[in-house]
Coordinates of C-alpha atoms and ligand atoms in Angstrom, one line a residue:
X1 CA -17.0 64.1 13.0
X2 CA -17.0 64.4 16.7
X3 CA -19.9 66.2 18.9
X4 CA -18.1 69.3 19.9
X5 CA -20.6 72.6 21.3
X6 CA -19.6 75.4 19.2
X7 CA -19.2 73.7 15.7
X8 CA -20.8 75.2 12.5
X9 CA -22.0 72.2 11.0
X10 CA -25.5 73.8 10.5
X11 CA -24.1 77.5 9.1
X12 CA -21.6 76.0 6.8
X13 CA -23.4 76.3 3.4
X14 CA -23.5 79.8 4.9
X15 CA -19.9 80.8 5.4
X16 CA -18.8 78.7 2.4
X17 CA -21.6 80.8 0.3
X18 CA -20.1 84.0 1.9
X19 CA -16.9 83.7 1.0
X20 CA -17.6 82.9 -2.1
X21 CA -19.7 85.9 -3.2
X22 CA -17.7 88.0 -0.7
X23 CA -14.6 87.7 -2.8
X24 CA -11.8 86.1 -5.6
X25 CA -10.3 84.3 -3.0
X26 CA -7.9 81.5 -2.9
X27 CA -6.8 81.1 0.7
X28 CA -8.3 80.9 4.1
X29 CA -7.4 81.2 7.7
X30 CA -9.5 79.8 10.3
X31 CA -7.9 80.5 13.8
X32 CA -10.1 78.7 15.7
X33 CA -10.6 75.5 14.0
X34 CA -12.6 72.8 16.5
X35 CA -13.4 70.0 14.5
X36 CA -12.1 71.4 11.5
X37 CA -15.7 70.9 9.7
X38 CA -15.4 74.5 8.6
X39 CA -11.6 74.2 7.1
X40 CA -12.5 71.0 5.4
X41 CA -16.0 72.3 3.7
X42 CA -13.7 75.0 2.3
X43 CA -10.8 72.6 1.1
X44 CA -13.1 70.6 -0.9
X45 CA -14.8 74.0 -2.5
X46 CA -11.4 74.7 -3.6
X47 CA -9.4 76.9 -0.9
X48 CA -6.0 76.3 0.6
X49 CA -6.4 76.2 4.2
X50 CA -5.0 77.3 7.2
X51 CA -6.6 76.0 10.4
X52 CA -5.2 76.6 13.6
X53 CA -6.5 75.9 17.3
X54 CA -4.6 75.9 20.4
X55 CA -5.9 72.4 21.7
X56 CA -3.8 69.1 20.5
X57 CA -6.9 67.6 19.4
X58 CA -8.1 70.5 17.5
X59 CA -4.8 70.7 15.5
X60 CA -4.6 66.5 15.3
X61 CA -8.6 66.9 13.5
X62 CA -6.9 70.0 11.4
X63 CA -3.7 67.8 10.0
X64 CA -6.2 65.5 9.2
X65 CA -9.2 67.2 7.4
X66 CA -7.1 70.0 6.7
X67 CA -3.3 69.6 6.1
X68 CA -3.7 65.4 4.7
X69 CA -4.6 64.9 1.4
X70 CA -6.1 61.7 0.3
X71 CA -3.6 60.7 -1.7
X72 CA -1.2 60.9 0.1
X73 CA -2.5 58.6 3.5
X74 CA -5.5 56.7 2.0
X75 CA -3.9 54.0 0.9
X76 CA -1.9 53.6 4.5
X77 CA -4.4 54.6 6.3
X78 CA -7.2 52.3 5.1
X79 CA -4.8 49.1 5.6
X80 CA -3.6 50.4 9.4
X81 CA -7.8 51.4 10.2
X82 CA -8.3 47.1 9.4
X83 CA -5.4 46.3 11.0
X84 CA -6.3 48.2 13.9
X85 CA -10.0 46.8 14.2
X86 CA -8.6 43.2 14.8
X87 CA -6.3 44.1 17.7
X88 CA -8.1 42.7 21.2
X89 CA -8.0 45.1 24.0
X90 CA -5.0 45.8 26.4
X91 CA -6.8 47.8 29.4
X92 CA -4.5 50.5 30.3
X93 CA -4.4 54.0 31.4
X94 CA -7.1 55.3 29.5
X95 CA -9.5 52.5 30.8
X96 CA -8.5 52.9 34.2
X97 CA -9.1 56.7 34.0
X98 CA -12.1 57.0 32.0
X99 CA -13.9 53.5 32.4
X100 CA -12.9 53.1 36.3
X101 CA -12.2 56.2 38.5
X102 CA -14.9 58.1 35.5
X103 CA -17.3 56.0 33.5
X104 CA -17.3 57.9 30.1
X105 CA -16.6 54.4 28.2
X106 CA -17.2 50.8 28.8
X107 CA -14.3 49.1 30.0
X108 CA -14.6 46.5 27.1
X109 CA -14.1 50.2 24.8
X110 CA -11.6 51.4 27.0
X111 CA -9.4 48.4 26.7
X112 CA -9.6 48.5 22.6
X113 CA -8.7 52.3 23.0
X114 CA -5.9 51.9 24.6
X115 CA -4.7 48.8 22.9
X116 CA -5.4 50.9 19.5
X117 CA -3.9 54.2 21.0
X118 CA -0.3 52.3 22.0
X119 CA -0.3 50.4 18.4
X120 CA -0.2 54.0 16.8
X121 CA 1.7 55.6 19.4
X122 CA 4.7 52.1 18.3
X123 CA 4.3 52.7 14.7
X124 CA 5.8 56.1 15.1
X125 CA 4.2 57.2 11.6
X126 CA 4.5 60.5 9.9
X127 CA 2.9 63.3 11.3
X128 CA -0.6 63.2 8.9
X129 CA -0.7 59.6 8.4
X130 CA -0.7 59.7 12.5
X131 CA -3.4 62.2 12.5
X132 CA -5.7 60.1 10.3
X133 CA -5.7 57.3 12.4
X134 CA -5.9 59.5 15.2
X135 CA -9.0 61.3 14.3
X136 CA -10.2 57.7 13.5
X137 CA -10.2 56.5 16.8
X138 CA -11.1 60.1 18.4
X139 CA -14.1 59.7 16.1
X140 CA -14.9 55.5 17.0
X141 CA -14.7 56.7 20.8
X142 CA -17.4 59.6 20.2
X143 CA -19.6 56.9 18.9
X144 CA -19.5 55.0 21.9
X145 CA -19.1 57.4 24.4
X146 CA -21.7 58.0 26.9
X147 CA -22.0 61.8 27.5
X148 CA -24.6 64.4 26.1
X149 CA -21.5 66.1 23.7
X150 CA -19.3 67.5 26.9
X151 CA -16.5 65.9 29.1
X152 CA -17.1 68.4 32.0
X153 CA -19.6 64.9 32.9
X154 CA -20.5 61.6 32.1
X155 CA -24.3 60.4 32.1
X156 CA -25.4 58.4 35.6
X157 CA -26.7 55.5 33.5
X158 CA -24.5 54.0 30.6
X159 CA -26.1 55.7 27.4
X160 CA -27.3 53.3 25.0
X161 CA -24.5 53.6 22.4
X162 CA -21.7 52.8 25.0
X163 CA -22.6 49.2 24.7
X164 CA -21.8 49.4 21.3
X165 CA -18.4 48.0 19.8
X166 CA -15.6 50.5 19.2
X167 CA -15.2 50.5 15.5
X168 CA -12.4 52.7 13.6
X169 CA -14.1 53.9 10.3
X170 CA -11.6 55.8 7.5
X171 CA -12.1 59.7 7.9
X172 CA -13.1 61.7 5.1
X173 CA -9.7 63.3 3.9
X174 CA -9.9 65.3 0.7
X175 CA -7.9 65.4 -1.8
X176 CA -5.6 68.3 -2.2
X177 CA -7.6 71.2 -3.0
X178 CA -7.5 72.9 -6.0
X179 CA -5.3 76.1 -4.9
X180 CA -3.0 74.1 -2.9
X181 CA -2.0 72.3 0.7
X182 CA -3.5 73.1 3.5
X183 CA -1.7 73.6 6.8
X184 CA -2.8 73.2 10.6
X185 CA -1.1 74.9 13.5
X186 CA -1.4 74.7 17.0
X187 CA -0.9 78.0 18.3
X188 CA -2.5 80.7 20.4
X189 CA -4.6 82.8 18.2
X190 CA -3.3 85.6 18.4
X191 CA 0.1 84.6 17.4
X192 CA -1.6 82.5 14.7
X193 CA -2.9 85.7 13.6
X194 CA 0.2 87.9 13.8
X195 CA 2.1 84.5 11.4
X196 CA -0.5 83.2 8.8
X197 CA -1.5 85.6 5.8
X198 CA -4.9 84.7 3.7
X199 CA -6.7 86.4 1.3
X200 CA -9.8 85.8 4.3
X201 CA -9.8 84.9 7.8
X202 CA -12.6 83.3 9.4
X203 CA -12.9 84.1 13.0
X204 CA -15.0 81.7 15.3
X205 CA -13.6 82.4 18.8
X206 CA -15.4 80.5 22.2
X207 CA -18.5 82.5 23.2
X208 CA -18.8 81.7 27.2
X209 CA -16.6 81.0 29.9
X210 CA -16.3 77.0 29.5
X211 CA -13.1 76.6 28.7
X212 CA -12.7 74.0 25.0
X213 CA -10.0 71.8 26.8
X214 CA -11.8 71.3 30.0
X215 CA -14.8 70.6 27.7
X216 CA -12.9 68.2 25.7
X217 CA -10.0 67.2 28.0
X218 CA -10.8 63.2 27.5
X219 CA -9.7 63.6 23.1
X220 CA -6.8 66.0 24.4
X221 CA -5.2 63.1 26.7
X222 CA -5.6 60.5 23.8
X223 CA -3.8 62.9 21.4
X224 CA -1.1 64.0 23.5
X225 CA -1.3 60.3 25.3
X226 CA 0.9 62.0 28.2
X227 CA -0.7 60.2 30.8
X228 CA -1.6 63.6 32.8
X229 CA -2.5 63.3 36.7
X230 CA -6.5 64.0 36.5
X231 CA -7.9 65.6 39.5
X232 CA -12.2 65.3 39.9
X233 CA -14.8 63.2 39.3
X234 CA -14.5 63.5 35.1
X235 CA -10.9 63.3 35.8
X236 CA -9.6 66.0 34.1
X237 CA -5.8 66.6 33.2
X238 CA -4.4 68.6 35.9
X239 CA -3.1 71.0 32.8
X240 CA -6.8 72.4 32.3
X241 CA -6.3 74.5 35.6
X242 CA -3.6 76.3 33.7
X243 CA -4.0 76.3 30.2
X244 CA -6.8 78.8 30.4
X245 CA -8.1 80.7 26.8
X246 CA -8.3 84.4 27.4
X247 CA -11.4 84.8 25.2
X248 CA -12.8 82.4 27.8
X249 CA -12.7 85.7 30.4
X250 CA -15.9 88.0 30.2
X251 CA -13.9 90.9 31.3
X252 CA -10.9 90.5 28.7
X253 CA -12.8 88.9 25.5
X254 CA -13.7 92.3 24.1
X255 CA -9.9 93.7 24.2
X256 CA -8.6 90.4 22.8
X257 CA -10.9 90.6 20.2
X258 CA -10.0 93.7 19.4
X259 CA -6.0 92.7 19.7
X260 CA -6.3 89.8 17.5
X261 CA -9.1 91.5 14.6
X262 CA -6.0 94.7 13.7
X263 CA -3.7 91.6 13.8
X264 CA -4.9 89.4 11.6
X265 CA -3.4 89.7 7.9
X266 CA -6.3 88.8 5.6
X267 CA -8.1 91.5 3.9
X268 CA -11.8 90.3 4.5
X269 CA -12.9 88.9 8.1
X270 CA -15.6 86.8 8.5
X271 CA -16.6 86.5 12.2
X272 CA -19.3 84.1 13.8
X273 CA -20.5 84.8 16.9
X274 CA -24.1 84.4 18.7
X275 CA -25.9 86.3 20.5
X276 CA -25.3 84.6 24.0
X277 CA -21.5 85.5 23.5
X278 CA -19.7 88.5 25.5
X279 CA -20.1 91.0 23.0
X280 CA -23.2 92.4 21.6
X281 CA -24.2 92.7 18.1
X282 CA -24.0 96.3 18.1
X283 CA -20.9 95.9 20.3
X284 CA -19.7 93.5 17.8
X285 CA -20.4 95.8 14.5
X286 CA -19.0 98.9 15.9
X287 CA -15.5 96.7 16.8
X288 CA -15.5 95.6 13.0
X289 CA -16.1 99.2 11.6
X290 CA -13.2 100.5 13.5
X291 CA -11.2 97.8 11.5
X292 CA -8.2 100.0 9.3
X293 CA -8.4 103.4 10.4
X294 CA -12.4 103.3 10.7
X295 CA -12.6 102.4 7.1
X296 CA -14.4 99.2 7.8
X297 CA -17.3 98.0 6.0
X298 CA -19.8 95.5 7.6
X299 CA -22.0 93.2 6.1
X300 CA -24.2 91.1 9.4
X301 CA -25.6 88.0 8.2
X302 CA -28.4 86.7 10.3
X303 CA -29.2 83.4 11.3
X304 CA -31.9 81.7 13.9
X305 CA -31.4 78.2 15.1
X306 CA -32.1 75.3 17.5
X307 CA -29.8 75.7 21.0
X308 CA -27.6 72.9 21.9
X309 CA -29.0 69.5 23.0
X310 CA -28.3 70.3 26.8
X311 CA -30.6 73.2 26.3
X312 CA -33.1 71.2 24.7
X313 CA -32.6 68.6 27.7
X314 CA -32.9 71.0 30.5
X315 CA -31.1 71.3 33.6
X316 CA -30.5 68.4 36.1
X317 CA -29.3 67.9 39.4
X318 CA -26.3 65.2 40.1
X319 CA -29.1 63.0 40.9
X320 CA -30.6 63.3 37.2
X321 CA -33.2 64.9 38.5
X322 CA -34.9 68.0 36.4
X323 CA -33.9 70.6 38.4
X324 CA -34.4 74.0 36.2
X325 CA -35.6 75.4 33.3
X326 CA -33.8 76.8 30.2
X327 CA -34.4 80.2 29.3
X328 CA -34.7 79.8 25.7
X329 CA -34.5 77.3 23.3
X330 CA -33.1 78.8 20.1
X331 CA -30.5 81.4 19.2
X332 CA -28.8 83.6 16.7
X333 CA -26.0 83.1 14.6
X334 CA -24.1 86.4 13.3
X335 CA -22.1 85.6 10.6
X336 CA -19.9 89.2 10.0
X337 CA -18.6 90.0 6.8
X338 CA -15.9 93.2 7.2
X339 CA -13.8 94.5 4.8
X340 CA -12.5 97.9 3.2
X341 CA -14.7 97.5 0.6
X342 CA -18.5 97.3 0.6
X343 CA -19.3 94.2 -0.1
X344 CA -22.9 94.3 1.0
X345 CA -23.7 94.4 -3.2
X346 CA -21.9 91.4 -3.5
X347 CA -23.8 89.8 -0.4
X348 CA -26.8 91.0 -1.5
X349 CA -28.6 87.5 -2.9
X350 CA -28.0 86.4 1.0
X351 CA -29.6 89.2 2.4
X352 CA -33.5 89.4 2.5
X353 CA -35.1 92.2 0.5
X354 CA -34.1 95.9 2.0
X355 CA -35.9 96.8 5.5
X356 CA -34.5 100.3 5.8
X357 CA -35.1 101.0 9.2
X358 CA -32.8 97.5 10.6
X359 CA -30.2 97.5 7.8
X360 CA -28.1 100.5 8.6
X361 CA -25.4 100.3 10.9
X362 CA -23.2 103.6 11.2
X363 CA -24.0 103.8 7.2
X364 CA -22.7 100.9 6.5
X365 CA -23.9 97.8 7.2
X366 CA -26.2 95.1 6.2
X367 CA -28.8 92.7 7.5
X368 CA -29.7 89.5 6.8
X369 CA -32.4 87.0 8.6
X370 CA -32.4 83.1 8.0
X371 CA -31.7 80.5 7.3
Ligands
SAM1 C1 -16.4 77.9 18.8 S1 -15.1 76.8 18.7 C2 -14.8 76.6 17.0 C3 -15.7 75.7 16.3 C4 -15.3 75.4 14.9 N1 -15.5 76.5 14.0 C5 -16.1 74.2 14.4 O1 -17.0 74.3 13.6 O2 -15.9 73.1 14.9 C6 -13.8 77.7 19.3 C7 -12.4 77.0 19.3 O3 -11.4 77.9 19.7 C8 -10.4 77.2 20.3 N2 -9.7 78.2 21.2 C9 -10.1 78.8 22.3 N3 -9.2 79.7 22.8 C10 -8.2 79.7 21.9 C11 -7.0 80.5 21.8 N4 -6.7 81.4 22.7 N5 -6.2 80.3 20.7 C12 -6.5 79.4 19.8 N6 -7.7 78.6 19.8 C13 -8.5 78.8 20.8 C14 -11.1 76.1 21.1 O4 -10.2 75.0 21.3 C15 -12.3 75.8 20.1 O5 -12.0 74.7 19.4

């Protein structure tokens, strides 16, 4: 899977577990699927899957770990990820954007990307078999990329792994789960929320004002292989001026929150958010109760963990020079269970043993510290 700031790799034992014990369920939304490592932990527990993000490259990773099922694409996909892997490299525009005018690849990489990228763009091949090999490259690129996990910059000095040779390995698709296909969208979220109906919705929206596509805007021009004018030094499609996420925006996150949390049609919300995002935990828990009427029940799972590796690298001027210190070095994960019910019985093995004085919220809420 690709590096991508924001993903749950490290809390998903944690919101698979919770939506197990919170309820029977046999369907999931996730609205704001990323890498998709969430949906796809889910589809192989069992759940049918609905992931949607508004980012192409978000939605190409969904169709793949989500909405493709093994047995469907493995066989094709296995044979087109060898033939693939022989093809010599054809310099083109991705080289010429990201290995000339940017340096985020070596040019010898560059020039198998875009020989690899035009093969599957020729093939014209059905929309999930496409997304495998897709994601497959996406994925070859990220190991041979030379960043620290953003596009906003590439490092000064080639990072060791960009010498390395671009190599498509076969993604891990699932087969189909148990209680049937998954489906990805790529749709705003809040009309995402107001179309797909679940029995829970899990609700991961961006936490700061760095917007996912200028963060990622190198995998969005390989999906969408438009050939965008870039403007700045990372060469950034000219699109990530105006495609702009609304939950981005300190002032207007906490009233699209609210807009999209009465929209969604699933009867049990599971939210993650930190504690560097725009909204506070108590903020966060008094949003949820108001949920149907004010008949909302929350359940606040609690979880500490290491900050992302800029964080742990510090802060550098454009000369790489250390320039600042970070304020802190780990933070907290809320995972928020709400629903009408009181599920805070059912949650209980994940909470740690009753401390009276933290665990009530408005009368109805839970605590839990970990992992
Ligand atoms: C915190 S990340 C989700 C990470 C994901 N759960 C994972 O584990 O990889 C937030 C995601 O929301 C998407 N996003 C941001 N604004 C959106 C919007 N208005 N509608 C739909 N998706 C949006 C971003 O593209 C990004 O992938």
């Amino acid at each position: 899977m690709i590096k991508y700031i924001g993903s749950k790799r490290t809390l998903i034992p944690i919101i698979v577990e919770t939506i197990r014990r919170a309820t029977d369920a046999r369907s999931v939304i996730d609205l704001f699927s990323g890498t998709s490592r969430v949906g796809h932990a889910l589809k192989a527990a069992g759940y049918r899957v609905l992931a949607n993000d508004h980012n192409a490259y978000a939605a190409t990773l969904a169709r793949c770990y989500v909405q493709a099922d093994a047995g469907d694409v493995q066989a094709d996909a296995t044979r087109l990820v060898r033939e693939f892997n022989a093809l010599p490299g054809s310099p083109g525009y991705f080289t010429e954007t990201f290995c000339e005018k940017s340096r985020f690849f070596q040019p010898k990489n560059g020039a198998r990307i875009d020989a690899i990228r035009q093969a599957i763009a020729a093939k014209a091949l059905p929309p999930e078999l496409e997304a495998v090999l897709l994601v497959a490259l996406m994925e070859a690129a990220d190991r041979v990329d030379s960043t620290t996990g953003l596009q906003m910059a590439y490092l000064k000095s080639w990072a060791a792994r960009s010498y390395n040779d671009l190599e498509l390995r076969m993604p891990n698709v699932l087969p189909r789960a148990r209680h049937g296909k998954g489906q990805a969208t790529c749709m705003e979220a809040l009309e995402a929320a107001q179309s797909l109906e679940a029995d829970v919705a899990y609700i991961d929206p961006p936490y700061n004002q760095h917007s996912y596509l200028g963060n990622y805007h190198v995998w969005e021009s390989l999906v969408r292989w438009d050939r965008p004018e870039v403007y700045g030094v990372a060469c950034k499609r000219v699109d990530v001026r105006q495609r702009q996420s609304i939950f981005n925006s300190r002032p207007r996150f906490a009233a699209a929150m609210a807009q999209l949390l009465a929209s969604v049609r699933a009867p049990v919300l599971v939210v993650s958010f930190n504690d560097e995002g725009y909204l506070s935990r108590a903020q966060m828990e008094a949003m949820l109760a108001s949920l149907w009427n004010g008949t909302g029940k929350v359940v606040t799972l609690e979880n500490d963990f290491k900050r992302y590796v800029g964080a742990q690298i510090g802060i550098h001027n454009l000369q790489g020079l250390k320039v600042g210190k970070v304020s802190h070095l780990r933070n907290t994960e809320f995972v928020y269970v709400v629903a009408r019910e009181d599920l805070a019985t059912r949650l209980a093995p994940m909470l740690p043993a009753r401390e009276p004085q933290l665990a009530l919220f408005a009368g109805n809420s839970e605590t839990r510290t970990g992992p």
